[in-house]
PDB file of C-alpha atoms and ligand atoms in Angstrom:
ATOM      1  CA  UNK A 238     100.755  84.578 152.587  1.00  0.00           C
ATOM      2  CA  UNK A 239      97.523  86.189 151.163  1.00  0.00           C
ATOM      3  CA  UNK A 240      99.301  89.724 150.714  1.00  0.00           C
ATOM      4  CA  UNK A 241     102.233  88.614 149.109  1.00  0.00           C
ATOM      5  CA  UNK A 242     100.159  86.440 146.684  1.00  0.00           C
ATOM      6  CA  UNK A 243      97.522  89.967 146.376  1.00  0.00           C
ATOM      7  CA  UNK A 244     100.723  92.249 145.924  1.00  0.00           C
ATOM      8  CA  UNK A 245     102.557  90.040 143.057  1.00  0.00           C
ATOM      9  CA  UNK A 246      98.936  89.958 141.433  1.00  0.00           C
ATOM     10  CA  UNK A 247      99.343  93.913 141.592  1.00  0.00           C
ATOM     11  CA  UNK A 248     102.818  94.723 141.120  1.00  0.00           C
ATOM     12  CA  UNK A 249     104.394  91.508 139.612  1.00  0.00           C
ATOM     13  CA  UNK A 250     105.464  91.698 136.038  1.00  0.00           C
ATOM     14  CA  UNK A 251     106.249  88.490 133.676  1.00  0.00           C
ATOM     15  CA  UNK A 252     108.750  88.668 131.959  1.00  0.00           C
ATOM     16  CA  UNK A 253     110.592  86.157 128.739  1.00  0.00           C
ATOM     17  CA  UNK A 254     112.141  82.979 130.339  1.00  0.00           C
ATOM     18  CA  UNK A 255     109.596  82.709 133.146  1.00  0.00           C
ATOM     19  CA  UNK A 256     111.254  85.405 135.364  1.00  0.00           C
ATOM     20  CA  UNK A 257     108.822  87.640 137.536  1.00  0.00           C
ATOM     21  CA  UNK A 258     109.727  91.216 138.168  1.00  0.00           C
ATOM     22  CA  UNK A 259     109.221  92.434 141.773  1.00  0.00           C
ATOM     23  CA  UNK A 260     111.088  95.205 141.562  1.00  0.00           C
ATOM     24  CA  UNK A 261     108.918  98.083 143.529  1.00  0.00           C
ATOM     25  CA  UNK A 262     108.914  95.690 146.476  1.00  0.00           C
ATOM     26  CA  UNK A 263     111.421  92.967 146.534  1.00  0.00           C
ATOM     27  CA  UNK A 264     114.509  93.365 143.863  1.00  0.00           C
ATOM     28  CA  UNK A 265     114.900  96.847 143.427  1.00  0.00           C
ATOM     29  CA  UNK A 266     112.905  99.186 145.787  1.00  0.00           C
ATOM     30  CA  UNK A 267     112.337  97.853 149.079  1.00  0.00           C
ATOM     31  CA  UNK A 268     108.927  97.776 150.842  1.00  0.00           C
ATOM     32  CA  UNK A 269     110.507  97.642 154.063  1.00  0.00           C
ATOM     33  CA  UNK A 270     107.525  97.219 156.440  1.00  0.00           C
ATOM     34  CA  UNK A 271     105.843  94.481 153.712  1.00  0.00           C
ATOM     35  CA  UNK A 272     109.481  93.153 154.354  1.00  0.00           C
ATOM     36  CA  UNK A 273     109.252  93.129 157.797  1.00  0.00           C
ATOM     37  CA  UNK A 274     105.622  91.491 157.299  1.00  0.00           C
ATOM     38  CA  UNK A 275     106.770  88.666 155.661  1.00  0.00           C
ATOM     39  CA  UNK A 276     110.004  87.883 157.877  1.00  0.00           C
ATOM     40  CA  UNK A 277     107.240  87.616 160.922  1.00  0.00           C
ATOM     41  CA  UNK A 278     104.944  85.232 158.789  1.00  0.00           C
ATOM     42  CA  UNK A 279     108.047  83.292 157.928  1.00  0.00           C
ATOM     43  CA  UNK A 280     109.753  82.630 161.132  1.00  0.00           C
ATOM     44  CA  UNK A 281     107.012  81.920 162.683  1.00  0.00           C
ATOM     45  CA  UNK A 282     107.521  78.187 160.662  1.00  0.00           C
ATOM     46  CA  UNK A 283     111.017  78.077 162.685  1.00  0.00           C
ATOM     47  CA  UNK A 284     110.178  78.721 166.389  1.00  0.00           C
ATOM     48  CA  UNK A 285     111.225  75.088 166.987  1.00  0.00           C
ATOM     49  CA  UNK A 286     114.668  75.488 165.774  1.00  0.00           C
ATOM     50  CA  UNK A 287     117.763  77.300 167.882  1.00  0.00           C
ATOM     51  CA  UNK A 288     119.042  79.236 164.825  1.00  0.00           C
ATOM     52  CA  UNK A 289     121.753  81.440 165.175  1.00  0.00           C
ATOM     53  CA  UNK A 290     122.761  82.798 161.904  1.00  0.00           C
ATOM     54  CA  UNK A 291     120.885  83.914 158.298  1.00  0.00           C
ATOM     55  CA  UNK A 292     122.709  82.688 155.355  1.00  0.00           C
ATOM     56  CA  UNK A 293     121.846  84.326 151.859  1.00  0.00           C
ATOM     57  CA  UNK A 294     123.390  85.676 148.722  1.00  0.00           C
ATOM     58  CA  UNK A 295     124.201  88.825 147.500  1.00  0.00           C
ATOM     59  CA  UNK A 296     122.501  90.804 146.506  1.00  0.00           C
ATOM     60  CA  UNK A 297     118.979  90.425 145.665  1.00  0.00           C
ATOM     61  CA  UNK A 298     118.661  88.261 149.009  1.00  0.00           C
ATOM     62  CA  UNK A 299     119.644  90.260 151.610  1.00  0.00           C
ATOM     63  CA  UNK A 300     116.495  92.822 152.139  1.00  0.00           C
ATOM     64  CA  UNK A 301     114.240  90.041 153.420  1.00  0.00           C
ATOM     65  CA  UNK A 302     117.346  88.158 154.768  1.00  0.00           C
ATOM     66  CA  UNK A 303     117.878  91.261 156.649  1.00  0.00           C
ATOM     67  CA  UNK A 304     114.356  91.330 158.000  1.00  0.00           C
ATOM     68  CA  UNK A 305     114.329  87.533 159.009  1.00  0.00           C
ATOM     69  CA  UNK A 306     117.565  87.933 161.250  1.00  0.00           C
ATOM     70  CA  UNK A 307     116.409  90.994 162.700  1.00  0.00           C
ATOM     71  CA  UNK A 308     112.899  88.803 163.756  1.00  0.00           C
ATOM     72  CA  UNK A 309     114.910  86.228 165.381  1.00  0.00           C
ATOM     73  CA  UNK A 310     118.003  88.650 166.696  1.00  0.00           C
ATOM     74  CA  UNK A 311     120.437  86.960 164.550  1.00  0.00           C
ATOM     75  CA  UNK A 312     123.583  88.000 162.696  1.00  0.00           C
ATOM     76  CA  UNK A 313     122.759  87.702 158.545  1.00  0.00           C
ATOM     77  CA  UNK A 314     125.538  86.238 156.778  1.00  0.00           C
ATOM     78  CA  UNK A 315     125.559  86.894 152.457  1.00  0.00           C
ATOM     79  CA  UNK A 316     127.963  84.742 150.228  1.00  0.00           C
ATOM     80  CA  UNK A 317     129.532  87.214 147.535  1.00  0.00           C
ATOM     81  CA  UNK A 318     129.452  86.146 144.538  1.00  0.00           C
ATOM     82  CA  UNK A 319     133.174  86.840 143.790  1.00  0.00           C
ATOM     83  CA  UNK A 320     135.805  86.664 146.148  1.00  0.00           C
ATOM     84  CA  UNK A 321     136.946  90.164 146.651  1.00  0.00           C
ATOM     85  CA  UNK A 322     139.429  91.903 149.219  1.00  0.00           C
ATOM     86  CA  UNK A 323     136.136  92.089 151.844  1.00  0.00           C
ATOM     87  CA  UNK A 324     136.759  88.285 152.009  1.00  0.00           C
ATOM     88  CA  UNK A 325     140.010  87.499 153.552  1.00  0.00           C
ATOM     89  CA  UNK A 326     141.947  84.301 154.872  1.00  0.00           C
ATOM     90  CA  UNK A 327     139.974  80.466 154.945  1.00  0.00           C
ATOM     91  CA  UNK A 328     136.946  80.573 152.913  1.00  0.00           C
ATOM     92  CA  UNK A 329     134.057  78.285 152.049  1.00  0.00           C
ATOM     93  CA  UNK A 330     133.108  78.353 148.351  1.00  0.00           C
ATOM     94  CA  UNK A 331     130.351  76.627 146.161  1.00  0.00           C
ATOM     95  CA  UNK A 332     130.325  76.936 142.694  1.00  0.00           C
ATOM     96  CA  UNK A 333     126.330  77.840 141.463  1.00  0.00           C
ATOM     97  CA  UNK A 334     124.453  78.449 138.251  1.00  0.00           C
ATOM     98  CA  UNK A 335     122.398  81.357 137.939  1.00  0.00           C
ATOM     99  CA  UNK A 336     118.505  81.147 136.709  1.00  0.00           C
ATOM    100  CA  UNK A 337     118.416  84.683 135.563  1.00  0.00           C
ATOM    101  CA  UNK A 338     122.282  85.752 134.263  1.00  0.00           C
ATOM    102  CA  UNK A 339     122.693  82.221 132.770  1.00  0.00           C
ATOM    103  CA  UNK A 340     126.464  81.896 134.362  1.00  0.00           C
ATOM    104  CA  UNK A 341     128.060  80.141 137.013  1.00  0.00           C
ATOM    105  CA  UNK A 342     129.061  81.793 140.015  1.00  0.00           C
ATOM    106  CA  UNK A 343     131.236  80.991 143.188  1.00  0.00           C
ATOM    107  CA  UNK A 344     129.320  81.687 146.349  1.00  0.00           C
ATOM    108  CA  UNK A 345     132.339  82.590 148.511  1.00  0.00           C
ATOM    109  CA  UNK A 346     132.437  83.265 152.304  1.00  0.00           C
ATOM    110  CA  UNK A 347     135.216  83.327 155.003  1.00  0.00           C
ATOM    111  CA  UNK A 348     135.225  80.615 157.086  1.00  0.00           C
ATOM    112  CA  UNK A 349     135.092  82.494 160.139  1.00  0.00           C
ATOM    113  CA  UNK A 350     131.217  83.268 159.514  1.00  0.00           C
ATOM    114  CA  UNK A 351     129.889  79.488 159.254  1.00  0.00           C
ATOM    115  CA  UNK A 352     131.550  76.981 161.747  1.00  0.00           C
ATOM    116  CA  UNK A 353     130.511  73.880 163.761  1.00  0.00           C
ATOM    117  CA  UNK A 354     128.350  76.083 166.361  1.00  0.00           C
ATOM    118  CA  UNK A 355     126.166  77.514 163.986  1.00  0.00           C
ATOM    119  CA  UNK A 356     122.420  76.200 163.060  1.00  0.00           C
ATOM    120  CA  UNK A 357     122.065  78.200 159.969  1.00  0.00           C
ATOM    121  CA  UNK A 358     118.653  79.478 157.717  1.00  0.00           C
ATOM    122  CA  UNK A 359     119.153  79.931 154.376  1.00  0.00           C
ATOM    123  CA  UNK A 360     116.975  82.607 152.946  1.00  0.00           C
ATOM    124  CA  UNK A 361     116.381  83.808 149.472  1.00  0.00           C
ATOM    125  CA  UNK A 362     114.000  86.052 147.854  1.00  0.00           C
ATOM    126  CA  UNK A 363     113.157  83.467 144.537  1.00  0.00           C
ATOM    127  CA  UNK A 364     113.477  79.564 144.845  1.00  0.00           C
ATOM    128  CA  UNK A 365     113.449  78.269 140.956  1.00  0.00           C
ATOM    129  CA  UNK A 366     115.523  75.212 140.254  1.00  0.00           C
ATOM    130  CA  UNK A 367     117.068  75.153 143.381  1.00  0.00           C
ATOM    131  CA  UNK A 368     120.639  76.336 142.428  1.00  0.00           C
ATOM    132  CA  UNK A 369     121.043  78.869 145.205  1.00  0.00           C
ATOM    133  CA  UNK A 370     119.482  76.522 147.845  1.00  0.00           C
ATOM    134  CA  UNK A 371     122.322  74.146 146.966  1.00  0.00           C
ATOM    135  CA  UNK A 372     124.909  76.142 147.273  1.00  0.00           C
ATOM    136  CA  UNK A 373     124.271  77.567 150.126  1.00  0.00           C
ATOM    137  CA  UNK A 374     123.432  74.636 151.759  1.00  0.00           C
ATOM    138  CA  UNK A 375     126.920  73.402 150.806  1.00  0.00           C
ATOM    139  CA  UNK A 376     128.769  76.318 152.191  1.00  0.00           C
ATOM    140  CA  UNK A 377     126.825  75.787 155.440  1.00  0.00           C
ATOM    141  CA  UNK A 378     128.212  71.947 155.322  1.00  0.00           C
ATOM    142  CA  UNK A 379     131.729  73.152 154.932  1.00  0.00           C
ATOM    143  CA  UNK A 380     131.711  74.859 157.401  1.00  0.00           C
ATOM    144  CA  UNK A 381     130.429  72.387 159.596  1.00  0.00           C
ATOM    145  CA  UNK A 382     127.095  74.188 160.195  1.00  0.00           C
ATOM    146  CA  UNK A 383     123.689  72.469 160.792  1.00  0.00           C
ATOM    147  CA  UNK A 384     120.969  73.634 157.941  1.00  0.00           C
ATOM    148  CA  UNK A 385     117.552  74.359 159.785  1.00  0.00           C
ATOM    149  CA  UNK A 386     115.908  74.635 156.647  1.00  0.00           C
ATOM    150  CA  UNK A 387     115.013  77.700 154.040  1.00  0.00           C
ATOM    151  CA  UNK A 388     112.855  80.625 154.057  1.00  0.00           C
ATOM    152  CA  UNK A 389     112.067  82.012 151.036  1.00  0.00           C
ATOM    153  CA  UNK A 390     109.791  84.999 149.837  1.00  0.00           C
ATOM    154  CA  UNK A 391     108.696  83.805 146.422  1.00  0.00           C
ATOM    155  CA  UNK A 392     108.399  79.776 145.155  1.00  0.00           C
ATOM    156  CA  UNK A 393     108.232  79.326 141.363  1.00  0.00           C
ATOM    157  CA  UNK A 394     106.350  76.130 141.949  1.00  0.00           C
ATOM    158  CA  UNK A 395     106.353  74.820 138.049  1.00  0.00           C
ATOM    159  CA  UNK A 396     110.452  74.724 138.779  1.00  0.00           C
ATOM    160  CA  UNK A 397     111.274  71.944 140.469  1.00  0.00           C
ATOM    161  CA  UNK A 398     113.689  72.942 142.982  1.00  0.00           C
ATOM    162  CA  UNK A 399     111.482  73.208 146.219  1.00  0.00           C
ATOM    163  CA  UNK A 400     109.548  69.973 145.414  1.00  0.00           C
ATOM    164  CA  UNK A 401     113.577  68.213 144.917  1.00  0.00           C
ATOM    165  CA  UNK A 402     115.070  69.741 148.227  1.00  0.00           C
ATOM    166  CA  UNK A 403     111.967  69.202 150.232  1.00  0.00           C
ATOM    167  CA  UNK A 404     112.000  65.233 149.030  1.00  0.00           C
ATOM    168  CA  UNK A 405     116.051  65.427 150.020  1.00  0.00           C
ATOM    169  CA  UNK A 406     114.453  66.078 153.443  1.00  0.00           C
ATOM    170  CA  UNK A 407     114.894  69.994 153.695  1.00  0.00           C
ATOM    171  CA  UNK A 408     112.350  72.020 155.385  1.00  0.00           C
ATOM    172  CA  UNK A 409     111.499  74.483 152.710  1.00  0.00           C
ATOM    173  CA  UNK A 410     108.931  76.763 153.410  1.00  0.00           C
ATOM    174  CA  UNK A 411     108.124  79.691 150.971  1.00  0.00           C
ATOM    175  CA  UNK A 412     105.407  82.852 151.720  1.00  0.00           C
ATOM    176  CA  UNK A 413     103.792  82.368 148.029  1.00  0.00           C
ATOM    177  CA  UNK A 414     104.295  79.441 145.320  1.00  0.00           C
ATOM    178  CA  UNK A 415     103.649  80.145 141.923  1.00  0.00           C
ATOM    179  CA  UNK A 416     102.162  76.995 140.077  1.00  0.00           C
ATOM    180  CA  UNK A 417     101.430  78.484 137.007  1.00  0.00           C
ATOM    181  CA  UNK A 418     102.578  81.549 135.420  1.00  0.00           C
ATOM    182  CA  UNK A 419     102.385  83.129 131.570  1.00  0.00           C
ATOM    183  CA  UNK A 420     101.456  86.714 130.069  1.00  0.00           C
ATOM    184  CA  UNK A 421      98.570  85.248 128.210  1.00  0.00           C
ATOM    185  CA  UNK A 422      96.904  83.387 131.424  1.00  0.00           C
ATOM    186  CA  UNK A 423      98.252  85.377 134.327  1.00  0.00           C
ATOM    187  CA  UNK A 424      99.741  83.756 137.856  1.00  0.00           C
ATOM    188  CA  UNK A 425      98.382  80.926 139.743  1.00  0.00           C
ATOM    189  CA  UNK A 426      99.363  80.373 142.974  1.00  0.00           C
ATOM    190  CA  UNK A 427      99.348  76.883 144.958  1.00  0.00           C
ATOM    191  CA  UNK A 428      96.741  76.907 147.195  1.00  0.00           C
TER     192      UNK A 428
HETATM  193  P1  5GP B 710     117.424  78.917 141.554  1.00  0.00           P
HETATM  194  O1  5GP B 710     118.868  78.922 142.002  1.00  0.00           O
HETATM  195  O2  5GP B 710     116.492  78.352 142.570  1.00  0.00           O
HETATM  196  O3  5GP B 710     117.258  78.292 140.189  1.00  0.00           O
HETATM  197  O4  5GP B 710     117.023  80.446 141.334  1.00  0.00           O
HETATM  198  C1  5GP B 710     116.928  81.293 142.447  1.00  0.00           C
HETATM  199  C2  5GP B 710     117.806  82.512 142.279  1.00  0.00           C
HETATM  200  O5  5GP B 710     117.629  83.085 140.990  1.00  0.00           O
HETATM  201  C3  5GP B 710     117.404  83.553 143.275  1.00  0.00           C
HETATM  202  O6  5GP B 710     118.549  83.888 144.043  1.00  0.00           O
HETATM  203  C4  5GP B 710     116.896  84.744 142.488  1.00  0.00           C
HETATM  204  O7  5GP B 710     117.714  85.862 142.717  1.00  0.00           O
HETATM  205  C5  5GP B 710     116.991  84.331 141.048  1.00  0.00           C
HETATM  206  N1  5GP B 710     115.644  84.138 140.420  1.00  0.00           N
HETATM  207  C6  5GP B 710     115.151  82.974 139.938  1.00  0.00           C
HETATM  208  N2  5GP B 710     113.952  83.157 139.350  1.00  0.00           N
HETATM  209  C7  5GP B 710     113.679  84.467 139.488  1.00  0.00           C
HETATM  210  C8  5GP B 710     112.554  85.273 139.083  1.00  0.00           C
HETATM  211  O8  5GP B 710     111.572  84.829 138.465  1.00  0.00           O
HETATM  212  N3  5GP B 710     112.615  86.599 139.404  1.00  0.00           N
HETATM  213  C9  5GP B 710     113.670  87.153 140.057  1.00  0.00           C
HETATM  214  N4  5GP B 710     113.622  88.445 140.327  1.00  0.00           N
HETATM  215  N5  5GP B 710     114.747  86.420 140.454  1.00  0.00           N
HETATM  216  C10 5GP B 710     114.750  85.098 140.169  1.00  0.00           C
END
């Protein structure tokens, strides 16, 4: 998606470890018609699939999840990342490591959200090494819900999760990949 690539080129900040900062659009302030931009350019790659739920994680993917189940009228379901009192009775939990707090996590949500009727789409706002993806792929699988495929705003390409799930058989499809990306040489997107 030209703008997204043209507003990271703007806005996007590098920082150590090979994170990118989005935060006036994406992480921390929310361009919410850009958002609503990019959840019509991205479902547009899932017309041909009856989905009836979003699945994402808290918190950081649930703006543009948000936008993607309003497109296709769907509820948006987000694992927490701890169980708290919110999440009640039979849950489904996958334990995942996260790229930027360098900890592991257990994506937790009730079992009452994900069953054997659902065709889920797993959205995130970064795809890195794939972590996320996984995990929230597995808590679609114990629940006994069919994975569509993921949706997700911004692909660090030169991490090799998207290339890995998208072998595995997943349709990944992501608005802007980053192939190359370093304060001294700037970002290079896959074309
Ligand atoms: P993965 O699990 O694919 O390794 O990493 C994806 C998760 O880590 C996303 O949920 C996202 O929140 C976070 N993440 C990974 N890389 C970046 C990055 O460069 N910038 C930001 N803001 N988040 C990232």
């Amino acid at each position: 998606m030209k703008a997204l690539e043209e507003k990271i080129l703007r806005e996007g900040q590098i920082l150590p470890g090979n994170v990118l900062k989005v935060g006036s659009f994406l992480n921390q302030q929310i361009d919410v018609p850009f958002m609503n931009e990019m959840a019509s350019e991205g479902v547009r790659f899932f017309s041909d699939k009856a989905i009836t739920k979003v699945l994402t994680v808290e918190a950081s993917g649930i703006a543009f999840g948000y936008a993607v189940a309003a497109k296709l009228n769907v509820p948006l379901v987000f694992a927490k990342k701890s169980r708290t009192s919110n999440v009640s009775g039979s849950v489904l939990q996958a334990q995942v490591y996260s790229y930027t707090h360098n900890t592991n996590y257990t994506a937790t949500v009730s079992a009452d959200f994900l069953t054997e009727k659902d065709t889920v789409l797993l959205v995130d706002d970064f795809l890195a090494n794939g972590e996320a993806l996984k995990g929230l792929a597995a808590l679609a699988e114990q629940g006994g819900a069919q994975v569509a495929g993921a949706l997700i705003a911004i692909e660090k390409g030169f991490q090799k999760g998207g290339d890995a799930l998208r072998q595995a058989g997943m349709q990944v499809e992501s608005l802007a990949i980053i192939e190359e990306m370093s304060p001294e040489r700037g970002i290079r997107f896959r074309p």
